[in-house]
XYZ file of C-alpha atoms in Angstrom:
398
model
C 62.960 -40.237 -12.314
C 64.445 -41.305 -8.658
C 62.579 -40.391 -5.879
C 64.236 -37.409 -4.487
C 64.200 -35.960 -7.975
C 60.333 -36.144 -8.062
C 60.422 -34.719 -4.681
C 62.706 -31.524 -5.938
C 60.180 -31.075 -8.481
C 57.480 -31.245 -6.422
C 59.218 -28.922 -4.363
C 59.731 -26.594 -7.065
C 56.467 -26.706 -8.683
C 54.826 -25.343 -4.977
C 57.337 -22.814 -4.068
C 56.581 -21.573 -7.955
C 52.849 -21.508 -7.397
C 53.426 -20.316 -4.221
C 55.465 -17.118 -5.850
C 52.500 -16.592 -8.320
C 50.118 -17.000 -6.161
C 51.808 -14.096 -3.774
C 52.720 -11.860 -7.056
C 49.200 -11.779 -8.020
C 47.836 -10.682 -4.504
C 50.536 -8.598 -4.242
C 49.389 -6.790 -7.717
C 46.097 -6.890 -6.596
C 47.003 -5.107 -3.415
C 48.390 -2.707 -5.107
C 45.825 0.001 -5.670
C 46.218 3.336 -7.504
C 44.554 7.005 -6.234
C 42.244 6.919 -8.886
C 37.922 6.305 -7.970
C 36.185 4.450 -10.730
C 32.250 5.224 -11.978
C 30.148 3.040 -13.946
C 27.163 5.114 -14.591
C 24.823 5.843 -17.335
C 26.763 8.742 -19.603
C 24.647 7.955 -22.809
C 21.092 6.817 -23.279
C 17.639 8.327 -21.944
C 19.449 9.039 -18.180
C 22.754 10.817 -19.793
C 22.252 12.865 -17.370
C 22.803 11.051 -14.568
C 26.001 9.483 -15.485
C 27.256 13.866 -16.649
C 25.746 15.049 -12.635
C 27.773 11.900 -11.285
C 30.740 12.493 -13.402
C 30.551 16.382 -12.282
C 30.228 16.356 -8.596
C 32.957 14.070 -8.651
C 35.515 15.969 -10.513
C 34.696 19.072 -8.653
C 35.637 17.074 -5.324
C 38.669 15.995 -6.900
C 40.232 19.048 -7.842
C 39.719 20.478 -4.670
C 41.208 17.375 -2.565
C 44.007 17.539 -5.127
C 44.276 21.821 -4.602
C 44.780 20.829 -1.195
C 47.803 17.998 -1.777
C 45.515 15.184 -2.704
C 46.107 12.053 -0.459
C 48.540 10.566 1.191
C 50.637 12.589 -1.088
C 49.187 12.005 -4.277
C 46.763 13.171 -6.815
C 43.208 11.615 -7.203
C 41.739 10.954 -10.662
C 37.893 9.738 -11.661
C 38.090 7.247 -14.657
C 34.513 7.193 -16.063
C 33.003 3.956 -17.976
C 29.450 4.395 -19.329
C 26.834 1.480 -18.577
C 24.189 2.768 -19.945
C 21.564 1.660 -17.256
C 23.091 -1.682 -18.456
C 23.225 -4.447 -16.134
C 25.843 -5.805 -17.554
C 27.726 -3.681 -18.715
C 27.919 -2.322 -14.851
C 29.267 -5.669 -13.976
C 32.192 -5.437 -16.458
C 33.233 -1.717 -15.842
C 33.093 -2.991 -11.878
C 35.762 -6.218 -12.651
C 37.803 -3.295 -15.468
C 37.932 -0.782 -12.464
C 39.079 -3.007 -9.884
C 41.385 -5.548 -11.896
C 42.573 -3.406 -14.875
C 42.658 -0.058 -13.604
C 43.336 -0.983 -9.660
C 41.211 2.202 -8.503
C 40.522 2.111 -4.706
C 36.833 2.525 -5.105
C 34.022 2.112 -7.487
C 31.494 4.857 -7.871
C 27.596 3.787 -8.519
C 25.473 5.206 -11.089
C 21.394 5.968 -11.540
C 20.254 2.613 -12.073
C 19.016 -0.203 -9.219
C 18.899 -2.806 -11.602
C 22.486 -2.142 -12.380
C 23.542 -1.626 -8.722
C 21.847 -5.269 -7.387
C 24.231 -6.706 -10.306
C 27.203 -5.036 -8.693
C 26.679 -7.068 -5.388
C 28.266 -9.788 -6.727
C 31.482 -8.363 -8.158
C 32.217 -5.975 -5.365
C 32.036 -8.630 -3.246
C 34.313 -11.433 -4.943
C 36.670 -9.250 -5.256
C 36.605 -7.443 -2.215
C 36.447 -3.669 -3.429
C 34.424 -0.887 -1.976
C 31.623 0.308 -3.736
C 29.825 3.916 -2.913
C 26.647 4.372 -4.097
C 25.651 8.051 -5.061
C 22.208 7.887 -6.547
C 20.619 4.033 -7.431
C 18.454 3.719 -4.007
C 17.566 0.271 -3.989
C 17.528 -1.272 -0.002
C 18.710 -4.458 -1.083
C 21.578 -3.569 -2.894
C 23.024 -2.150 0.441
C 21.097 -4.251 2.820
C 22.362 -7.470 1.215
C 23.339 -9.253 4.105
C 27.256 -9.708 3.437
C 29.759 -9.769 5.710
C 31.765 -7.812 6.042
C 29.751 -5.459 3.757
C 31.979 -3.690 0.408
C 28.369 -2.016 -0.568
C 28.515 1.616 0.614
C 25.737 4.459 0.281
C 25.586 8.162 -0.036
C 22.230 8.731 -1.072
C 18.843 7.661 -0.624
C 17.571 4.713 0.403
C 13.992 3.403 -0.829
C 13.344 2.256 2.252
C 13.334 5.225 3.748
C 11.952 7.024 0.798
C 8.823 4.947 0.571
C 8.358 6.166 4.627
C 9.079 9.754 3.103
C 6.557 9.463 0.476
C 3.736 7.821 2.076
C 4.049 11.019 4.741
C 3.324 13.496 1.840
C 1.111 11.794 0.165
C -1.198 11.333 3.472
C -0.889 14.827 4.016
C -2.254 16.147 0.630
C -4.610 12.997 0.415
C -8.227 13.812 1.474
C -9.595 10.397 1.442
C -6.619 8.803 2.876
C -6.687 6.175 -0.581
C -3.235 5.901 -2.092
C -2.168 4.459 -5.504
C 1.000 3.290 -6.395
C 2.618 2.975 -9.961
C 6.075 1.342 -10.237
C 8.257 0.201 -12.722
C 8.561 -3.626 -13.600
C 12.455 -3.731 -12.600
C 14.382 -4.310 -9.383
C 14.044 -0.918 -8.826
C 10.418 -0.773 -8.867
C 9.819 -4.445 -7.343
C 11.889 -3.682 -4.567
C 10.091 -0.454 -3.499
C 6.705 -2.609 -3.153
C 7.109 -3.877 -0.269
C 8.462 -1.137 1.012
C 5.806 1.060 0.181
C 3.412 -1.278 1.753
C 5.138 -1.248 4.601
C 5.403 2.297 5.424
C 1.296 2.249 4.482
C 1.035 -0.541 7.165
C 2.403 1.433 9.831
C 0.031 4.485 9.082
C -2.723 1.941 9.191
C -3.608 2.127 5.609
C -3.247 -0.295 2.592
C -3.249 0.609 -1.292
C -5.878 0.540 -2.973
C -4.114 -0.257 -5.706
C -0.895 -1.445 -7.325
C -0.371 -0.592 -11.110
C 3.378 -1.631 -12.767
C 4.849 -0.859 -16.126
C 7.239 -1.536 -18.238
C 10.291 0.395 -19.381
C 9.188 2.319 -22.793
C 5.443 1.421 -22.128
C 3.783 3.588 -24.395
C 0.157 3.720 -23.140
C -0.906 3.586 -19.183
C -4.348 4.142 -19.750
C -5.457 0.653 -18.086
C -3.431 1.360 -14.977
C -4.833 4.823 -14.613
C -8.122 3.708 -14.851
C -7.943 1.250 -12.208
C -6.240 3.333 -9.685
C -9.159 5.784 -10.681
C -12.239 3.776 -10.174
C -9.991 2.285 -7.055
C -11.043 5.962 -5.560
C -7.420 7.182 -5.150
C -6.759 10.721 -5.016
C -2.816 10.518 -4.490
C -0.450 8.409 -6.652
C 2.973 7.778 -5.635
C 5.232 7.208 -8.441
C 8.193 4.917 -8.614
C 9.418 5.779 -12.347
C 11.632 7.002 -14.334
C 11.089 10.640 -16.617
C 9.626 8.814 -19.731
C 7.044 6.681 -18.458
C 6.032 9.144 -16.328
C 5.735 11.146 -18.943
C 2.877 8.506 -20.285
C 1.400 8.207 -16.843
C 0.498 11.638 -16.674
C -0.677 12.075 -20.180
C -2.831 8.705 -20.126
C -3.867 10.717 -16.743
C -4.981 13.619 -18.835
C -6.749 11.392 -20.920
C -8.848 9.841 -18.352
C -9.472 13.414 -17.236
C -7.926 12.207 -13.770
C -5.881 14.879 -11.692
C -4.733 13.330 -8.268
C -2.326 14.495 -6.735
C 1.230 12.628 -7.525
C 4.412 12.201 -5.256
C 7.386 10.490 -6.538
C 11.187 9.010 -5.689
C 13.577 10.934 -7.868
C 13.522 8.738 -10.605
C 11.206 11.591 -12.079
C 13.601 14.573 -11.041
C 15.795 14.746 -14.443
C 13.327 15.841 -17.409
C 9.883 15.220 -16.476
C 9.275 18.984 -17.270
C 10.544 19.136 -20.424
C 8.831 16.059 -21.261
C 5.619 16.511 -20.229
C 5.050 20.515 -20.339
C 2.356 21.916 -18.313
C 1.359 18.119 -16.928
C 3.985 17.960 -14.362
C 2.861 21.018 -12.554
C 2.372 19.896 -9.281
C 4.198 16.570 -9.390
C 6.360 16.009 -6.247
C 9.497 14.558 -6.318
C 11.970 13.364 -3.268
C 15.435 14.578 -3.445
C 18.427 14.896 -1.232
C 19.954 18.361 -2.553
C 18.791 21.518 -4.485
C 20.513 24.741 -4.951
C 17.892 26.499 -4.856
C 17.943 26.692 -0.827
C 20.173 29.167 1.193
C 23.161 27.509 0.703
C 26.430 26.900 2.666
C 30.103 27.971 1.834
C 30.601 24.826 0.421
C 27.297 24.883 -1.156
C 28.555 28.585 -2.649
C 31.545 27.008 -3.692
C 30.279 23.849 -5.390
C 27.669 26.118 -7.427
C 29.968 28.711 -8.556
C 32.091 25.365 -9.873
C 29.201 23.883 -11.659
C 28.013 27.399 -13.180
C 32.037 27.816 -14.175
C 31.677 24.018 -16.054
C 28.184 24.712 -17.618
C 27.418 28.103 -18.374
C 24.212 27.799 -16.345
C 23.843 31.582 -14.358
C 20.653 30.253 -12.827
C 20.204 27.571 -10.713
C 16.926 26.305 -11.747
C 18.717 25.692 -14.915
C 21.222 23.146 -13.158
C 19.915 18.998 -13.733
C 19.922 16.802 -11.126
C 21.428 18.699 -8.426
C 21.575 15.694 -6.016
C 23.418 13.097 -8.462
C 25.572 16.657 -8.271
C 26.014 16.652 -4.424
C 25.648 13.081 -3.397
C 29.171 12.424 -5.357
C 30.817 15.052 -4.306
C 30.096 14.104 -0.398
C 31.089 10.690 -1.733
C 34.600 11.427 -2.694
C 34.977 13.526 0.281
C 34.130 10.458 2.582
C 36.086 7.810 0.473
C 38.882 10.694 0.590
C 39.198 10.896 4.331
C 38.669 6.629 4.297
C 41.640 7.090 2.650
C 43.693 9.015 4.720
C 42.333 7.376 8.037
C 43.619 4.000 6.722
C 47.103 5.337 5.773
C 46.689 3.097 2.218
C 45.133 2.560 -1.302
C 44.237 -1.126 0.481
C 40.365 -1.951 -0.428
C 39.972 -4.045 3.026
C 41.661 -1.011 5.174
C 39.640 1.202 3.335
C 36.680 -0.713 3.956
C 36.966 -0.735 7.368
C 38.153 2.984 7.780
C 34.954 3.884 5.908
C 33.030 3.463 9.556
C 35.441 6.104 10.837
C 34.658 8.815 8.767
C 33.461 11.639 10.377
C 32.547 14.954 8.512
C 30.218 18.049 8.073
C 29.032 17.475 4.373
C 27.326 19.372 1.989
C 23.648 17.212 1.868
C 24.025 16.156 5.762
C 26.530 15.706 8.370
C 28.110 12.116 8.272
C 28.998 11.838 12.210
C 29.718 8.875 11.749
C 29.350 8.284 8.077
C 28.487 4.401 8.149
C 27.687 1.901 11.584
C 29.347 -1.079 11.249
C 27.019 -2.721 14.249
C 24.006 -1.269 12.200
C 23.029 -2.659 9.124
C 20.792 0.227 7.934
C 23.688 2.206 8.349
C 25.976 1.473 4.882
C 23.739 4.359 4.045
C 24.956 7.949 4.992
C 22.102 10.738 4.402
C 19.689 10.023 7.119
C 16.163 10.702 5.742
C 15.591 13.458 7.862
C 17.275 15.584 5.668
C 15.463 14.674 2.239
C 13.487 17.246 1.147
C 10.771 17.564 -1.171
C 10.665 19.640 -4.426
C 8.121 20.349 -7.420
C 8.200 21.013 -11.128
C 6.972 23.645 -11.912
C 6.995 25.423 -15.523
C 9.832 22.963 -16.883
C 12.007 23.789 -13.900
C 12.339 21.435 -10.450
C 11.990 23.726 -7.279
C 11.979 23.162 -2.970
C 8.356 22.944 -2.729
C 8.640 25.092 0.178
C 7.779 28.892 -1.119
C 6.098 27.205 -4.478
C 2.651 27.995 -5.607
C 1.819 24.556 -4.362
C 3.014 25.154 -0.722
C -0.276 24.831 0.774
């Protein structure tokens, strides 16, 4: 071939890869009004995944009653994961590549939620947690930072904790029992920490395993450890086996625990989880505001449920239904479906929400602050007869 053919076809062969280079970041950049969530809809935490999936509608159909965004409708496609890492990871690349949704929605699990990091982050899509509270996930040291939080953060729930449990401690000796995951390794050191600054160490660090059928050995170290207070990083089911291998040991302290514990410990363990503590960010069961009046009489119109007690984790509920809010006015601040304008209009959001006021929703020059609900406004609730309640007014408001 002469010379200045191979040059033409050299030419060619760029300016082609060139075009489908462009095409594809063109497709990717162009993103649809809809809000993906990978969460847990089957499996022991079904629950979680139906709460997310609720909140979020309810959001939706009010943005949407209102003219939706920049003039079009929002829609929530829903993948299950199962508390699946993996799984998350693929419904995170199917929402973002395959359906083109401007945002991905986080589910109950930690583990699943570190596995996200990755992802969100090679493909440049923002994520909003609403429950999974792991500090890493957030605090993961990218920039700029696609990990986004409207919930708790362990962190700040291990500070939360310890607080409580010093109060209703007598001796001051604290026991922790976590869950052999990321979840439950991450909030180690964080519960340590907190202890550290009240000038107190445990006196004892018991872990399990998922479906761990039998905590007898852990209980009876913590016991003869002296502790009278156990906090409780778990989900419903093994905490279901702490308490009864509790029982067993004829041990009663007194137990405080991160929500993992807020979705069916009742049911599980009957009269046992009287008492039992458990952070949250929302219940209805507290005078609520006209948004709080309007989001109830939507989930009572969905379920069926006429009393509130009767309504499942209340603050998966809430904490996606701020999210969509937020993401919604990201949305509109930008002027675009674009995830990197999105992004950076997320640290412009400013609103009165239903668990706290977001003013502003997210710091960009503070890496604590991907997470929106300060923990001044987590509150602390109780089970009591099957049913999760404010502990404030409860028989065990002492």
């Amino acid at each position: 071939m002469p010379p200045q053919s191979i040059l033409r076809g050299q030419l060619l062969a760029v300016a082609l890869g060139l075009s489908t280079s462009l095409s594809a970041t063109a497709a990717l950049a162009d993103q649809e009004p809809c809000i993906g969530n990978s969460a847990a809809v089957t499996g022991p935490a079904a629950f979680s995944g139906q709460a997310i999936k609720m909140g979020a509608e309810i959001a939706i159909e009010e943005i949407n009653a209102a003219g939706g965004v920049l003039g079009k409708k929002l829609r929530l496609i829903q993948y299950d994961d199962a508390g699946a890492p993996p799984r998350g990871v693929d419904n995170t690349r199917r929402i973002a590549l395959a359906d083109k949704c401007i945002a991905v929605l986080g589910g109950f699990h930690s583990t699943v939620a570190l596995a996200q990091v990755d992802p969100v982050h090679e493909i440049g899509i923002p994520y909003m947690g609403v429950w999974a509270a792991n500090t890493k996930a957030i605090e993961n040291g990218r920039d700029p930072n696609f990990m986004f939080r409207v919930s708790a953060k362990d962190k700040w729930v291990a500070r939360f904790l310890v607080d409580e449990a010093l109060k209703v401690s007598k001796t001051g000796k604290v026991a922790f029992f976590y869950e052999n995951t990321g979840w439950g390794n991450g909030a180690l050191p964080d519960v340590k920490a907190a202890l550290a600054a009240k000038g107190k160490e445990l006196v004892a660090a018991e872990t399990f395993n998922w479906n761990d059928q039998d905590m007898s050995p852990q209980v009876i170290r913590a016991r003869d450890a002296g502790a009278d207070v156990v906090i409780v990083w778990s989900l419903d089911r093994e905490a279901n086996q702490i308490l009864r291998s509790m029982d067993k040991a004829s041990w009663k302290p007194a137990i405080v625990g991160a929500w993992g514990i807020s979705g069916n410990l009742g049911e599980l363990a009957g009269p046992l989880a009287n008492g039992v503590r458990v952070m949250q960010t929302y219940s209805f069961l507290t005078p609520q505001s006209e948004a709080g009046k309007k989001l109830l009489a939507a989930v009572e119109a969905r379920t069926g449920i006429k009393d509130p007690k009767d309504i499942k984790a209340p603050s998966g509920i809430a904490n996606s239904y701020d999210a969509v809010y937020v993401l919604a006015d990201a949305i509109k601040i930008a002027g675009s479906f674009d995830w990197k304008k999105v992004q950076q209009a997320l640290y412009q959001v400013s609103r009165d929400g239903l668990v706290a006021p977001y003013k502003p929703a997210f710091d960009k020059a503070d890496p604590e602050r991907q997470d929106a609900i300060l923990p001044q406004y987590y509150l602390l609730t109780v089970w009591h007869d099957g049913k999760l309640i404010p502990l404030k007014g409860s028989p065990y408001d002492k």
